Coordinates of C-alpha atoms in Angstrom, one line a residue:
M1 CA -9.1 -59.3 16.7
N2 CA -9.2 -56.1 18.9
G3 CA -11.3 -53.1 18.4
G4 CA -9.0 -50.7 20.3
A5 CA -8.2 -47.1 19.5
S6 CA -5.3 -48.2 17.3
S7 CA -7.0 -49.1 14.0
A8 CA -5.8 -51.6 11.4
S9 CA -6.6 -48.9 8.8
G10 CA -3.5 -47.0 9.8
S11 CA -5.4 -44.0 11.2
G12 CA -4.3 -42.8 14.6
Y13 CA -7.8 -41.9 15.8
L14 CA -10.5 -43.7 13.7
S15 CA -11.4 -47.4 14.5
A16 CA -14.2 -49.8 14.0
S17 CA -15.2 -49.4 17.7
K18 CA -15.6 -45.7 17.1
L19 CA -17.8 -46.4 14.1
A20 CA -20.1 -48.4 16.4
L21 CA -20.2 -45.4 18.8
L22 CA -21.0 -43.1 15.8
V23 CA -23.9 -45.4 15.0
C24 CA -25.1 -44.9 18.6
V25 CA -24.8 -41.2 18.3
E26 CA -26.7 -41.2 15.0
Q27 CA -29.5 -43.3 16.6
Y28 CA -29.6 -41.0 19.6
S29 CA -29.9 -37.9 17.4
R30 CA -32.5 -39.3 15.0
H31 CA -34.9 -41.1 17.4
Y32 CA -36.5 -38.6 19.7
D33 CA -39.5 -41.0 19.8
W34 CA -37.5 -43.5 21.9
G35 CA -38.5 -41.6 25.0
P36 CA -36.6 -39.8 27.7
A37 CA -35.7 -42.9 29.7
T38 CA -33.9 -44.7 26.8
L39 CA -32.3 -41.6 25.5
S40 CA -31.0 -40.6 28.9
E41 CA -29.5 -44.1 29.5
L42 CA -27.9 -44.1 26.0
G43 CA -26.6 -40.5 26.4
Q44 CA -25.1 -41.4 29.8
F45 CA -23.4 -44.5 28.3
L46 CA -22.0 -42.4 25.4
V47 CA -20.7 -39.6 27.5
T48 CA -19.0 -42.0 29.9
S49 CA -17.4 -43.9 27.0
L50 CA -16.1 -40.7 25.4
Y51 CA -14.9 -39.0 28.6
E52 CA -13.3 -41.8 30.4
A53 CA -10.4 -44.0 29.3
T54 CA -12.7 -46.3 27.3
S55 CA -11.1 -49.4 28.7
W56 CA -13.9 -51.5 27.1
M57 CA -12.5 -50.5 23.7
D58 CA -9.1 -52.0 24.6
N59 CA -10.7 -55.2 25.9
G60 CA -12.1 -56.0 22.5
W61 CA -15.4 -56.1 20.6
H62 CA -16.9 -58.7 23.0
D63 CA -17.1 -56.1 25.8
L64 CA -18.6 -53.6 23.4
R65 CA -21.3 -56.2 22.5
D66 CA -22.1 -56.8 26.2
S67 CA -22.5 -53.0 26.8
F68 CA -24.9 -52.6 23.9
S69 CA -27.0 -55.6 24.9
K70 CA -27.6 -54.1 28.4
I71 CA -29.4 -51.1 26.9
H72 CA -33.0 -51.8 26.0
V73 CA -35.1 -49.6 23.7
H74 CA -38.6 -49.9 25.2
A75 CA -40.3 -48.2 22.3
L76 CA -39.2 -50.9 19.9
D77 CA -38.9 -53.7 22.5
R78 CA -35.4 -54.5 21.2
S79 CA -31.9 -54.2 22.5
L80 CA -29.5 -51.5 21.3
L81 CA -27.2 -54.3 20.1
A82 CA -29.8 -55.5 17.6
I83 CA -30.4 -52.0 16.3
V84 CA -26.7 -51.3 15.9
C85 CA -26.2 -54.6 14.1
L86 CA -29.0 -53.8 11.6
R87 CA -27.5 -50.3 11.0
L88 CA -24.0 -51.8 10.5
A89 CA -25.4 -54.3 8.1
D90 CA -26.6 -51.4 5.9
L91 CA -22.9 -50.2 5.6
H92 CA -22.0 -53.2 3.4
T93 CA -20.0 -51.1 0.8
I94 CA -17.4 -48.4 1.0
D95 CA -19.8 -46.1 -0.8
A96 CA -22.4 -46.7 2.0
L97 CA -19.7 -45.8 4.5
H98 CA -19.0 -42.5 2.7
V99 CA -22.8 -41.7 2.7
F100 CA -23.0 -42.5 6.5
F101 CA -20.2 -40.1 7.4
D102 CA -21.6 -37.3 5.2
D103 CA -25.1 -37.7 6.8
I104 CA -23.9 -37.8 10.4
A105 CA -21.7 -34.7 9.8
R106 CA -24.9 -32.8 8.8
L107 CA -26.3 -33.4 12.3
V108 CA -23.5 -31.2 13.8
V109 CA -24.3 -27.4 13.8
D110 CA -22.9 -24.3 15.5
A111 CA -24.6 -23.3 18.7
E112 CA -25.6 -19.9 17.3
A113 CA -26.9 -21.3 14.0
R114 CA -30.7 -21.4 13.8
I115 CA -31.3 -24.5 11.6
E116 CA -34.5 -26.4 11.6
P117 CA -34.0 -30.0 12.6
D118 CA -34.5 -32.7 9.9
G119 CA -37.8 -34.3 11.0
D120 CA -37.5 -35.4 14.7
A121 CA -33.7 -35.4 14.6
I122 CA -31.8 -33.8 17.6
L123 CA -29.1 -31.6 16.2
L124 CA -25.7 -31.7 17.9
D125 CA -23.8 -28.7 19.1
S126 CA -20.4 -28.6 17.4
E127 CA -18.8 -27.8 20.8
S128 CA -20.6 -30.5 22.7
V129 CA -19.1 -33.9 23.6
F130 CA -21.0 -35.6 20.8
G131 CA -20.3 -32.8 18.3
I132 CA -16.6 -32.8 18.9
F133 CA -16.5 -36.6 18.6
V134 CA -18.4 -36.6 15.3
R135 CA -16.3 -33.9 13.8
R136 CA -13.0 -35.6 14.8
C137 CA -14.2 -38.9 13.3
F138 CA -15.4 -37.2 10.1
L139 CA -12.1 -35.4 9.7
A140 CA -10.1 -38.6 10.3
F141 CA -12.2 -40.5 7.8
N142 CA -11.7 -37.8 5.1
Q143 CA -7.9 -38.0 5.6
L144 CA -7.7 -41.7 5.0
E145 CA -5.9 -42.9 1.8
F146 CA -7.8 -45.3 -0.5
Y147 CA -6.0 -48.4 0.8
Q148 CA -6.6 -47.2 4.4
I149 CA -10.3 -46.9 3.8
S150 CA -10.3 -50.5 2.4
R151 CA -8.6 -51.7 5.6
F152 CA -10.9 -49.7 7.8
F153 CA -13.9 -51.1 5.9
A154 CA -12.6 -54.7 6.4
E155 CA -12.1 -54.0 10.1
C156 CA -15.7 -52.7 10.4
Q157 CA -17.1 -55.8 8.7
Q158 CA -15.2 -58.0 11.1
M159 CA -16.5 -56.1 14.1
A160 CA -20.1 -56.3 12.8
S161 CA -19.7 -60.0 12.5
V162 CA -18.5 -60.2 16.1
L163 CA -21.4 -58.0 17.4
S164 CA -23.9 -60.1 15.5
G165 CA -22.6 -63.3 17.1
Q166 CA -20.7 -64.7 14.1
Q167 CA -17.3 -64.6 15.9
Q168 CA -16.4 -68.2 15.2
V169 CA -17.0 -67.7 11.4
V170 CA -15.0 -64.5 11.4
E171 CA -12.1 -66.2 13.3
Q172 CA -12.1 -69.1 10.9
T173 CA -12.1 -66.7 8.0
M174 CA -9.3 -64.7 9.4
H175 CA -7.3 -67.8 10.3
S176 CA -7.8 -69.1 6.7
Q177 CA -6.7 -65.7 5.3
M178 CA -3.6 -65.7 7.5
E179 CA -2.8 -69.2 6.3
M180 CA -3.2 -68.1 2.7
Q181 CA -1.0 -65.0 3.3
E182 CA 1.7 -67.2 4.9
H183 CA 1.4 -69.5 1.9
V184 CA 1.9 -66.6 -0.5
E185 CA 5.0 -65.4 1.4
A186 CA 6.4 -68.9 1.2
L187 CA 5.8 -69.0 -2.6
I188 CA 7.5 -65.6 -3.0
C189 CA 10.6 -66.7 -1.0
K190 CA 10.8 -69.9 -3.2
L191 CA 10.6 -67.9 -6.4
E192 CA 13.1 -65.3 -5.3
E193 CA 15.6 -67.9 -4.2
E194 CA 15.2 -70.1 -7.3
S195 CA 15.3 -67.1 -9.6
R196 CA 16.0 -69.1 -12.7
T197 CA 13.5 -71.9 -12.2
P198 CA 10.4 -71.9 -14.3
V199 CA 7.2 -72.1 -12.2
P200 CA 5.6 -75.6 -12.3
E201 CA 2.0 -75.9 -13.3
K202 CA 1.0 -77.0 -9.8
M203 CA 2.6 -73.8 -8.3
Q204 CA 0.8 -71.7 -11.0
R205 CA -2.5 -73.1 -9.9
M206 CA -1.7 -72.2 -6.3
I207 CA -0.9 -68.7 -7.3
R208 CA -4.2 -68.3 -9.2
R209 CA -6.2 -69.8 -6.3
S210 CA -4.4 -67.4 -3.9
L211 CA -5.3 -64.5 -6.2
D212 CA -9.0 -65.4 -6.1
R213 CA -9.1 -65.8 -2.3
L214 CA -6.9 -62.7 -1.4
P215 CA -7.8 -60.1 -4.0
G216 CA -7.0 -57.2 -1.6
Y217 CA -3.6 -58.6 -0.4
S218 CA -1.0 -56.6 -2.2
R219 CA 1.8 -59.2 -2.0
I220 CA -0.2 -61.5 -4.2
H221 CA 0.3 -59.1 -7.1
Y222 CA 4.1 -59.3 -6.4
L223 CA 3.9 -63.1 -6.5
R224 CA 2.0 -62.9 -9.8
Y225 CA 4.7 -60.6 -11.1
L226 CA 7.5 -63.0 -10.3
D227 CA 5.6 -65.8 -12.0
L228 CA 4.9 -63.8 -15.2
V229 CA 8.5 -62.6 -15.5
R230 CA 9.7 -66.2 -15.6
R231 CA 7.3 -66.9 -18.4
G232 CA 8.5 -63.8 -20.4
E233 CA 5.1 -62.0 -20.2
S234 CA 6.3 -58.4 -20.3
K235 CA 2.9 -56.6 -20.4
Q236 CA 1.1 -58.7 -17.8
S237 CA 4.1 -58.7 -15.4
E238 CA 4.3 -54.9 -15.7
Q239 CA 0.5 -54.7 -14.8
S240 CA 1.0 -56.9 -11.8
L241 CA 4.0 -54.9 -10.7
R242 CA 2.0 -51.6 -11.0
R243 CA -0.9 -53.1 -9.0
F244 CA 1.5 -54.1 -6.2
F245 CA 3.0 -50.7 -5.9
D246 CA -0.3 -48.9 -6.3
S247 CA -1.6 -50.7 -3.2
N248 CA 1.6 -49.6 -1.3
A249 CA 1.9 -46.1 -2.6
I250 CA 2.8 -44.6 0.8
K251 CA 5.2 -46.3 3.2
D252 CA 6.4 -44.6 6.4
N253 CA 5.1 -41.3 5.0
R254 CA 7.6 -41.6 2.0
T255 CA 6.8 -42.2 -1.6
I256 CA 8.1 -45.5 -3.0
Y257 CA 7.3 -44.6 -6.6
Q258 CA 11.0 -44.5 -7.4
Y259 CA 11.4 -48.1 -6.3
A260 CA 8.4 -49.1 -8.5
L261 CA 10.4 -47.6 -11.5
L262 CA 13.5 -49.4 -10.3
Y263 CA 11.7 -52.8 -10.3
L264 CA 10.3 -52.0 -13.7
A265 CA 13.7 -51.3 -15.1
A266 CA 15.0 -54.6 -13.6
M267 CA 12.1 -56.5 -15.2
R268 CA 12.8 -54.9 -18.6
V269 CA 16.5 -55.8 -18.4
Q270 CA 15.7 -59.4 -17.6
L271 CA 13.3 -59.6 -20.6
G272 CA 15.8 -57.9 -22.9
M273 CA 13.9 -54.5 -23.2
V274 CA 17.0 -52.4 -22.8
D275 CA 15.6 -49.1 -24.2
G276 CA 12.6 -49.3 -21.9
A277 CA 14.9 -50.1 -18.9
R278 CA 17.0 -47.0 -19.5
H279 CA 13.8 -44.9 -19.8
A280 CA 12.5 -46.3 -16.4
L281 CA 15.9 -45.6 -14.8
T282 CA 15.8 -42.0 -16.0
E283 CA 12.4 -41.5 -14.5
A284 CA 13.4 -43.2 -11.2
T285 CA 16.5 -40.9 -11.0
H286 CA 14.2 -37.8 -11.2
V287 CA 11.8 -39.1 -8.5
A288 CA 14.6 -40.3 -6.2
R289 CA 16.4 -36.9 -6.4
D290 CA 13.1 -35.1 -5.6
C291 CA 12.7 -37.3 -2.5
Q292 CA 16.4 -37.1 -1.7
D293 CA 16.5 -40.9 -1.6
H294 CA 20.3 -41.6 -1.8
L295 CA 20.0 -45.4 -1.4
C296 CA 17.7 -45.6 -4.4
L297 CA 20.0 -43.4 -6.4
L298 CA 22.8 -45.8 -5.6
Y299 CA 20.9 -48.8 -6.9
I300 CA 20.0 -46.8 -10.1
V301 CA 23.7 -46.1 -10.7
C302 CA 24.5 -49.8 -10.2
W303 CA 21.9 -50.8 -12.9
E304 CA 23.1 -48.0 -15.3
C305 CA 26.7 -49.4 -14.9
R306 CA 25.5 -52.9 -15.8
L307 CA 23.7 -51.6 -18.9
L308 CA 26.8 -49.7 -19.9
F309 CA 29.0 -52.8 -19.5
D310 CA 26.6 -54.9 -21.6
M311 CA 26.7 -52.2 -24.3
L312 CA 30.5 -52.2 -24.2
Q313 CA 30.5 -56.0 -24.6
T314 CA 28.8 -55.7 -28.0
Q315 CA 30.1 -52.3 -29.1
K316 CA 33.6 -51.3 -28.3
D317 CA 33.4 -47.6 -27.9
G318 CA 35.9 -45.3 -26.1
K319 CA 33.2 -42.9 -24.9
T320 CA 31.2 -45.7 -23.4
E321 CA 34.2 -47.1 -21.6
V322 CA 35.1 -43.6 -20.2
A323 CA 31.5 -43.2 -19.0
L324 CA 31.5 -46.6 -17.4
R325 CA 34.7 -46.0 -15.5
Q326 CA 33.4 -42.7 -14.2
S327 CA 30.1 -44.3 -13.1
L328 CA 31.8 -47.2 -11.4
G329 CA 34.1 -44.9 -9.6
A330 CA 31.2 -42.8 -8.3
L331 CA 29.2 -46.0 -7.4
V332 CA 32.1 -47.5 -5.3
A333 CA 32.9 -44.2 -3.6
K334 CA 29.3 -43.4 -2.7
A335 CA 28.6 -47.0 -1.5
S336 CA 31.7 -47.0 0.6
S337 CA 30.7 -43.6 2.3
M338 CA 27.2 -45.0 3.0
H339 CA 28.7 -48.3 4.3
N340 CA 26.7 -50.3 1.8
Y341 CA 29.2 -53.1 1.3
E342 CA 27.0 -55.1 -1.0
L343 CA 26.8 -52.4 -3.7
E344 CA 30.4 -51.5 -3.1
A345 CA 31.4 -55.1 -3.8
A346 CA 29.1 -55.2 -6.8
G347 CA 30.8 -52.0 -8.2
R348 CA 34.3 -53.4 -7.7
I349 CA 33.3 -56.7 -9.4
L350 CA 32.1 -54.7 -12.4
Q351 CA 35.4 -52.7 -12.3
T352 CA 37.3 -56.0 -12.5
D353 CA 35.1 -57.2 -15.3
L354 CA 36.0 -54.0 -17.2
L355 CA 39.7 -54.6 -16.6
V356 CA 39.4 -58.1 -18.0
A357 CA 37.3 -57.0 -21.0
T358 CA 39.8 -54.2 -21.9
N359 CA 42.9 -56.6 -21.5
A360 CA 44.4 -54.7 -18.6
Q361 CA 47.6 -55.8 -16.9
P362 CA 47.2 -59.1 -15.1
T363 CA 48.6 -57.6 -11.9
D364 CA 45.8 -54.9 -11.8
V365 CA 43.1 -57.6 -12.5
F366 CA 44.2 -60.0 -9.8
E367 CA 44.8 -57.2 -7.3
N368 CA 41.2 -56.2 -7.8
L369 CA 40.0 -59.8 -7.5
V370 CA 41.8 -60.2 -4.1
R371 CA 40.4 -56.9 -2.9
V372 CA 36.8 -57.8 -3.8
R373 CA 37.1 -61.3 -2.3
A374 CA 38.3 -59.8 1.0
L375 CA 35.3 -57.3 1.0
V376 CA 32.8 -60.1 0.3
V377 CA 34.2 -62.4 3.0
E378 CA 34.7 -59.6 5.6
H379 CA 31.2 -58.3 5.3
D380 CA 29.5 -61.6 4.5
V381 CA 28.0 -60.6 1.2
G382 CA 27.1 -64.1 0.2
R383 CA 24.8 -63.0 -2.7
L384 CA 27.9 -61.8 -4.7
R385 CA 29.9 -65.0 -4.3
T386 CA 28.7 -66.4 -7.7
A387 CA 29.5 -63.1 -9.4
W388 CA 33.0 -63.1 -8.0
Y389 CA 33.7 -66.7 -9.1
L390 CA 32.5 -65.9 -12.7
T391 CA 34.7 -62.8 -12.8
A392 CA 37.7 -64.8 -11.6
A393 CA 37.0 -67.5 -14.2
R394 CA 37.0 -64.8 -17.0
A395 CA 40.3 -63.5 -15.7
W396 CA 42.0 -66.9 -15.7
M397 CA 40.5 -67.7 -19.2
K398 CA 42.8 -65.0 -20.6
H399 CA 45.7 -67.3 -20.0
E400 CA 45.4 -70.6 -21.9
K401 CA 47.7 -72.6 -19.6
S402 CA 45.5 -71.7 -16.6
M403 CA 42.3 -72.8 -18.3
W404 CA 41.8 -75.6 -15.7
I405 CA 41.8 -72.9 -13.0
A406 CA 39.1 -71.0 -14.9
L407 CA 37.0 -74.2 -15.2
L408 CA 37.4 -74.7 -11.4
H409 CA 36.1 -71.2 -10.6
T410 CA 33.2 -71.7 -13.0
R411 CA 32.2 -75.0 -11.3
M412 CA 32.4 -73.2 -7.9
A413 CA 30.0 -70.6 -9.3
A414 CA 27.7 -73.4 -10.5
S415 CA 27.8 -75.2 -7.2
D416 CA 24.6 -73.6 -6.0
T417 CA 22.5 -73.9 -9.2
G418 CA 19.2 -73.3 -7.4
S419 CA 20.0 -69.7 -6.5
L420 CA 21.6 -68.7 -9.8
T421 CA 19.9 -65.8 -11.7
E422 CA 19.2 -66.3 -15.4
R423 CA 22.2 -63.9 -16.2
E424 CA 24.5 -66.0 -14.0
L425 CA 23.3 -69.3 -15.4
T426 CA 23.9 -68.1 -18.9
E427 CA 27.5 -67.0 -18.0
V428 CA 28.2 -70.3 -16.2
T429 CA 27.1 -72.3 -19.2
R430 CA 29.1 -70.2 -21.7
Q431 CA 32.3 -70.1 -19.6
M432 CA 32.2 -73.8 -18.8
A433 CA 31.7 -74.6 -22.5
L434 CA 34.7 -72.4 -23.5
A435 CA 37.0 -73.8 -20.8
Q436 CA 36.0 -77.4 -21.7
A437 CA 36.7 -76.7 -25.4
T438 CA 40.3 -75.9 -24.6
L439 CA 40.8 -78.8 -22.2
S440 CA 38.7 -81.5 -23.8
G441 CA 38.2 -80.4 -27.4
P442 CA 35.3 -78.5 -29.1
L443 CA 33.3 -81.6 -29.9
A444 CA 32.9 -82.8 -26.3
S445 CA 32.2 -79.2 -25.2
A446 CA 29.6 -78.7 -27.9
L447 CA 27.8 -82.0 -27.1
H448 CA 27.7 -81.1 -23.4
M449 CA 26.5 -77.6 -24.0
K450 CA 23.8 -78.7 -26.4
T451 CA 22.5 -81.1 -23.7
Q452 CA 22.5 -78.2 -21.1
I453 CA 20.7 -75.8 -23.4
S454 CA 17.9 -78.3 -24.2
S455 CA 17.0 -78.5 -20.5
M456 CA 17.1 -74.7 -19.8
T457 CA 14.4 -72.1 -20.0
I458 CA 15.7 -68.6 -20.9
T459 CA 13.3 -65.7 -20.9
S460 CA 15.7 -63.1 -22.3
P461 CA 16.1 -63.3 -26.1
A462 CA 19.6 -61.7 -25.9
R463 CA 20.9 -64.3 -23.4
E464 CA 19.4 -67.1 -25.5
D465 CA 21.2 -65.7 -28.6
S466 CA 24.5 -65.6 -26.7
L467 CA 24.2 -69.3 -25.8
C468 CA 23.3 -70.2 -29.4
D469 CA 26.3 -68.1 -30.7
T470 CA 28.7 -69.9 -28.3
L471 CA 27.4 -73.3 -29.4
G472 CA 27.7 -72.3 -33.0
L473 CA 31.3 -71.2 -32.6
L474 CA 32.2 -74.4 -30.9
C475 CA 30.6 -76.4 -33.8
L476 CA 32.7 -74.4 -36.3
N477 CA 35.8 -75.6 -34.6
V478 CA 34.8 -79.3 -34.8
D479 CA 36.8 -81.2 -37.3
S480 CA 34.9 -82.2 -40.5
A481 CA 35.7 -85.9 -39.7
E482 CA 33.7 -85.6 -36.5
H483 CA 30.6 -83.9 -38.0
S484 CA 28.7 -87.2 -38.0
R485 CA 28.8 -87.3 -34.2
M486 CA 26.5 -84.2 -33.9
D487 CA 24.3 -82.1 -36.2
V488 CA 26.7 -79.2 -36.8
H489 CA 24.6 -77.5 -39.4
A490 CA 21.5 -77.5 -37.2
S491 CA 23.5 -76.0 -34.3
V492 CA 25.0 -73.3 -36.5
S493 CA 21.6 -72.5 -38.1
C494 CA 20.1 -71.6 -34.7
A495 CA 22.9 -69.1 -34.0
S496 CA 23.0 -65.5 -35.0
S497 CA 23.5 -64.3 -38.6
S498 CA 27.2 -63.5 -37.9
V499 CA 28.0 -67.1 -36.9
R500 CA 26.2 -68.4 -40.0
K501 CA 28.3 -66.0 -42.1
L502 CA 31.4 -67.4 -40.5
A503 CA 30.3 -70.9 -41.3
E504 CA 29.6 -69.9 -44.9
A505 CA 33.0 -68.2 -45.2
R506 CA 34.7 -71.4 -44.0
S507 CA 32.8 -73.5 -46.5
L508 CA 33.8 -71.0 -49.3
I509 CA 37.4 -71.4 -48.4
I510 CA 37.2 -75.2 -48.4
D511 CA 35.5 -75.0 -51.9
G512 CA 38.2 -72.6 -53.2
Y513 CA 36.1 -69.4 -53.3
V514 CA 38.7 -67.4 -51.4
C515 CA 37.7 -63.9 -52.7
E516 CA 34.1 -64.4 -51.7
A517 CA 35.1 -65.8 -48.3
R518 CA 37.4 -62.7 -47.7
E519 CA 34.6 -60.3 -48.5
L520 CA 32.3 -62.1 -46.1
L521 CA 34.9 -62.1 -43.3
L522 CA 35.6 -58.4 -43.9
S523 CA 31.8 -57.6 -43.6
I524 CA 31.8 -59.4 -40.2
V525 CA 34.8 -57.4 -39.0
D526 CA 33.3 -54.1 -40.2
S527 CA 30.0 -54.7 -38.5
G528 CA 31.8 -55.3 -35.3
R529 CA 33.3 -51.8 -35.2
P530 CA 31.7 -49.1 -33.1
L531 CA 28.9 -47.1 -34.7
K532 CA 29.9 -43.6 -35.8
T533 CA 26.7 -41.8 -34.6
T534 CA 26.3 -41.1 -30.9
A535 CA 22.5 -41.1 -31.1
A536 CA 22.2 -44.7 -32.2
P537 CA 19.5 -46.5 -30.3
M538 CA 20.5 -49.4 -28.1
H539 CA 19.0 -52.7 -29.4
L540 CA 19.4 -56.3 -28.3
R541 CA 22.2 -56.8 -30.9
Q542 CA 24.0 -53.6 -32.1
S543 CA 27.0 -55.3 -33.5
E544 CA 28.6 -58.7 -34.0
P545 CA 29.7 -60.6 -30.9
A546 CA 33.4 -60.0 -30.0
A547 CA 34.2 -63.8 -30.3
V548 CA 32.8 -63.9 -33.8
V549 CA 34.8 -60.9 -34.9
E550 CA 38.0 -62.3 -33.3
M551 CA 37.5 -65.6 -35.2
A552 CA 36.9 -63.7 -38.4
L553 CA 40.2 -61.8 -37.9
Q554 CA 42.0 -65.1 -37.3
M555 CA 40.7 -66.6 -40.5
L556 CA 41.7 -63.4 -42.4
D557 CA 45.2 -63.7 -40.9
S558 CA 45.4 -67.3 -42.0
L559 CA 44.5 -66.3 -45.5
D560 CA 47.1 -63.6 -45.6
A561 CA 49.8 -65.8 -44.1
G562 CA 49.1 -68.5 -46.7
G563 CA 49.4 -65.9 -49.5
I564 CA 45.9 -66.6 -50.6

């Protein structure tokens, strides 16, 4: 708790100690009635303090308190310390602080100006020691940003408490605030690490209590944002995110507005608001280019590639595939040139996923897998270990005889369940169910997956739909003799409309209504084809899932092969 020249407000000149000196200058100027002896002693103290190295400032506010207590105002029979404490008590709001600086600036005039003094006030020459000091402080105060003024005001309040003899209370308050801030940081780390875990009620009460006790601490808004995202509250989480970045608008003299938009896009992707995410990324791109922030641009390209890949998963389109390949190539090349190995590895993993999704040659797929694995191990990019295992599992699932290898990689990805993101958890659950269906049968896989889904909390509607679709497809493959072992109809009914259509088509075939079943299957296949218009908006579900379309085609082939 030091009142030195380096202020907690972030100003290089203004500090709480200098505010105390300004109060002394104000009292010196306005109280001619104190008499020559007191004014002479006060003036000598101020001149000495401003001319010399002001070592008492660096020694803390206690030395400042001792210096004020030694000067006695005989006209009032009080110490200067008591008078300064009373004046500082009047500055109990930021508005009062603004008024104080405006008033004291009016006491400074040019030497040639002939201005009548305000009552008994002694006007200060702008070129004098006092005048220069007042003008410098006034200029420094006017240059403070809003958050710097808030910090400066808080520092002044702490100094006033020390000068008035309330040091122990202030130290206890600061210690309590530091403990609360450390507690907030611990909660943030816990939520960031356990990114899929819903926040328990006890932790939510801690967050609300921290918000009440630390309303000016910006990180509490980030903690609130993490909590609200897990609960799927899009509007409230966006408000908390904006409050966090509004209180950190300038960092190291560089704007961070582009990162606020990047966080906003990530939040919208997590909640399934894809159109809003793309809009936020577009705005972030413009701001990052204006600031020449190449690192932020790299992250933006990475997120755009992920959105393009998700679009390609639901809508097979040649233009989207070409755009994705170009974006991924640019991402990998730029990340490599900037020695950002994490984003380079992320781009190469997406490239491998694209090769798997487009049924590329196995040699190309596994060469990329080996290259990415070497990059992750060499540069210790541990955060991408789960993503690599999932990609490897998808590659091995293309070969039915190697399904056990795919299951092994999926279980390796699920080994650290506490740190899985919601996206990764969804993929682990889906891929494990599909691999188990081949190895143990659809019934065992469906029963296991149903148990897993019942214990999960998914905030993204699109990911929840994908899990329900996979469960519905597994249930469709369960033999009719085993339907009694699980509620197949209930599991199918919670899936998407396409899965329900598939179940209805199978029932029609069993009942002998082949023509109606064929029309239903053809409608599923047609809806899975890419849209003709290029201006179609991107929604959560633009076309039927690829697995559903593939099963519909298999059923049509069976009908054609049987001559039905």
